[in-house]
């Protein structure tokens, strides 16, 4: 498993040279909530709302707390509405992990399982939930919400780019109970993100929290785009703003 992720990380070619440090002087510059985990130098070249300086995952009982902190205001910047699905944009805060996709209900060993918080005003992919509370569960894609997604490289998305894995027509893969019906490996579990200043956190329950605590993880901010033809690949990662580790090596460990 570790070899597979290292090989994938080397092939992605993000071209980033971010300085990553766990030094005492860097941690001391932030309060206790921003200690531990993956510490990343801030960058003036990245929009502050997506400029990750801290990523971690901790646990409380059977709940994992996914945490990202940025230089600006977390969640402030969302995509502009285009008025159509084809070619529309998705902004995201993402925790790629070494968890097997089967942990949350997908087929095993079919890609990178990532937890993501996203906003996209041109479509809604959480049909079971009414995030804006207006009585209509189908009009709130612009409200930040959470997903599990399975990612794989696909050259159709661009050189060394990733996509959310497509479900071929006619196939019936194993899917989570809260799969939103889209032809991609995505889950809409309804875990609500909490934004407070620089910080984004999501509390995610697991049936067996002990079995996942050796998981590796990373932090990413990125833009995705719906294919202009609305066909496979349906959803591509088109612009990586920042990777917490600098190279997607998934060095983070739970509760460290």
GROMACS .gro file of N, CA and C in nm, residues 8-18 96 159-162 218 220-222 237-243 245-249:
model
   96
    8UNK      N    1   0.242   0.691  -0.691
    8UNK     CA    2   0.143   0.783  -0.742
    8UNK      C    3   0.184   0.926  -0.715
    9UNK      N    4   0.234   0.954  -0.594
    9UNK     CA    5   0.275   1.090  -0.560
    9UNK      C    6   0.384   1.140  -0.653
   10UNK      N    7   0.479   1.054  -0.687
   10UNK     CA    8   0.588   1.095  -0.776
   10UNK      C    9   0.538   1.123  -0.916
   11UNK      N   10   0.427   1.059  -0.955
   11UNK     CA   11   0.377   1.075  -1.092
   11UNK      C   12   0.286   1.194  -1.111
   12UNK      N   13   0.240   1.257  -1.000
   12UNK     CA   14   0.139   1.361  -1.013
   12UNK      C   15   0.195   1.490  -1.069
   13UNK      N   16   0.320   1.521  -1.040
   13UNK     CA   17   0.386   1.636  -1.102
   13UNK      C   18   0.321   1.769  -1.073
   14UNK      N   19   0.286   1.798  -0.947
   14UNK     CA   20   0.224   1.926  -0.914
   14UNK      C   21   0.322   2.041  -0.933
   15UNK      N   22   0.451   2.014  -0.930
   15UNK     CA   23   0.549   2.120  -0.949
   15UNK      C   24   0.557   2.216  -0.832
   16UNK      N   25   0.523   2.170  -0.713
   16UNK     CA   26   0.525   2.258  -0.596
   16UNK      C   27   0.656   2.240  -0.520
   17UNK      N   28   0.706   2.348  -0.463
   17UNK     CA   29   0.827   2.339  -0.380
   17UNK      C   30   0.801   2.413  -0.251
   18UNK      N   31   0.700   2.364  -0.176
   18UNK     CA   32   0.659   2.430  -0.053
   18UNK      C   33   0.750   2.388   0.061
   96UNK      N   34  -0.664   1.388   0.142
   96UNK     CA   35  -0.637   1.257   0.084
   96UNK      C   36  -0.584   1.164   0.194
  159UNK      N   37  -0.229   1.649  -1.803
  159UNK     CA   38  -0.108   1.573  -1.770
  159UNK      C   39  -0.096   1.552  -1.619
  160UNK      N   40  -0.089   1.427  -1.579
  160UNK     CA   41  -0.072   1.389  -1.439
  160UNK      C   42  -0.185   1.437  -1.347
  161UNK      N   43  -0.301   1.466  -1.404
  161UNK     CA   44  -0.413   1.517  -1.325
  161UNK      C   45  -0.497   1.403  -1.268
  162UNK      N   46  -0.567   1.434  -1.160
  162UNK     CA   47  -0.657   1.338  -1.096
  162UNK      C   48  -0.802   1.365  -1.133
  218UNK      N   49  -0.297   1.383   0.407
  218UNK     CA   50  -0.236   1.507   0.363
  218UNK      C   51  -0.346   1.612   0.359
  220UNK      N   52  -0.502   1.933   0.104
  220UNK     CA   53  -0.497   1.992  -0.029
  220UNK      C   54  -0.610   2.094  -0.042
  221UNK      N   55  -0.582   2.205  -0.107
  221UNK     CA   56  -0.687   2.294  -0.154
  221UNK      C   57  -0.681   2.293  -0.307
  222UNK      N   58  -0.798   2.287  -0.371
  222UNK     CA   59  -0.797   2.267  -0.516
  222UNK      C   60  -0.929   2.310  -0.578
  237UNK      N   61  -0.979   1.720  -1.134
  237UNK     CA   62  -0.903   1.818  -1.057
  237UNK      C   63  -0.824   1.901  -1.158
  238UNK      N   64  -0.856   2.030  -1.167
  238UNK     CA   65  -0.795   2.114  -1.271
  238UNK      C   66  -0.693   2.213  -1.218
  239UNK      N   67  -0.696   2.243  -1.089
  239UNK     CA   68  -0.603   2.342  -1.035
  239UNK      C   69  -0.577   2.312  -0.888
  240UNK      N   70  -0.457   2.268  -0.856
  240UNK     CA   71  -0.419   2.245  -0.717
  240UNK      C   72  -0.361   2.375  -0.662
  241UNK      N   73  -0.427   2.433  -0.561
  241UNK     CA   74  -0.379   2.558  -0.503
  241UNK      C   75  -0.258   2.532  -0.411
  242UNK      N   76  -0.272   2.432  -0.323
  242UNK     CA   77  -0.164   2.403  -0.230
  242UNK      C   78  -0.177   2.261  -0.176
  243UNK      N   79  -0.062   2.197  -0.153
  243UNK     CA   80  -0.054   2.066  -0.089
  243UNK      C   81   0.021   2.083   0.041
  245UNK      N   82   0.188   1.889   0.243
  245UNK     CA   83   0.320   1.827   0.252
  245UNK      C   84   0.414   1.878   0.144
  246UNK      N   85   0.361   1.943   0.042
  246UNK     CA   86   0.441   1.989  -0.070
  246UNK      C   87   0.453   1.889  -0.182
  247UNK      N   88   0.431   1.759  -0.153
  247UNK     CA   89   0.450   1.657  -0.256
  247UNK      C   90   0.348   1.543  -0.252
  248UNK      N   91   0.241   1.563  -0.178
  248UNK     CA   92   0.135   1.463  -0.163
  248UNK      C   93   0.189   1.329  -0.113
  249UNK      N   94   0.279   1.335  -0.016
  249UNK     CA   95   0.338   1.213   0.040
  249UNK      C   96   0.255   1.153   0.153
   0.00000   0.00000   0.00000
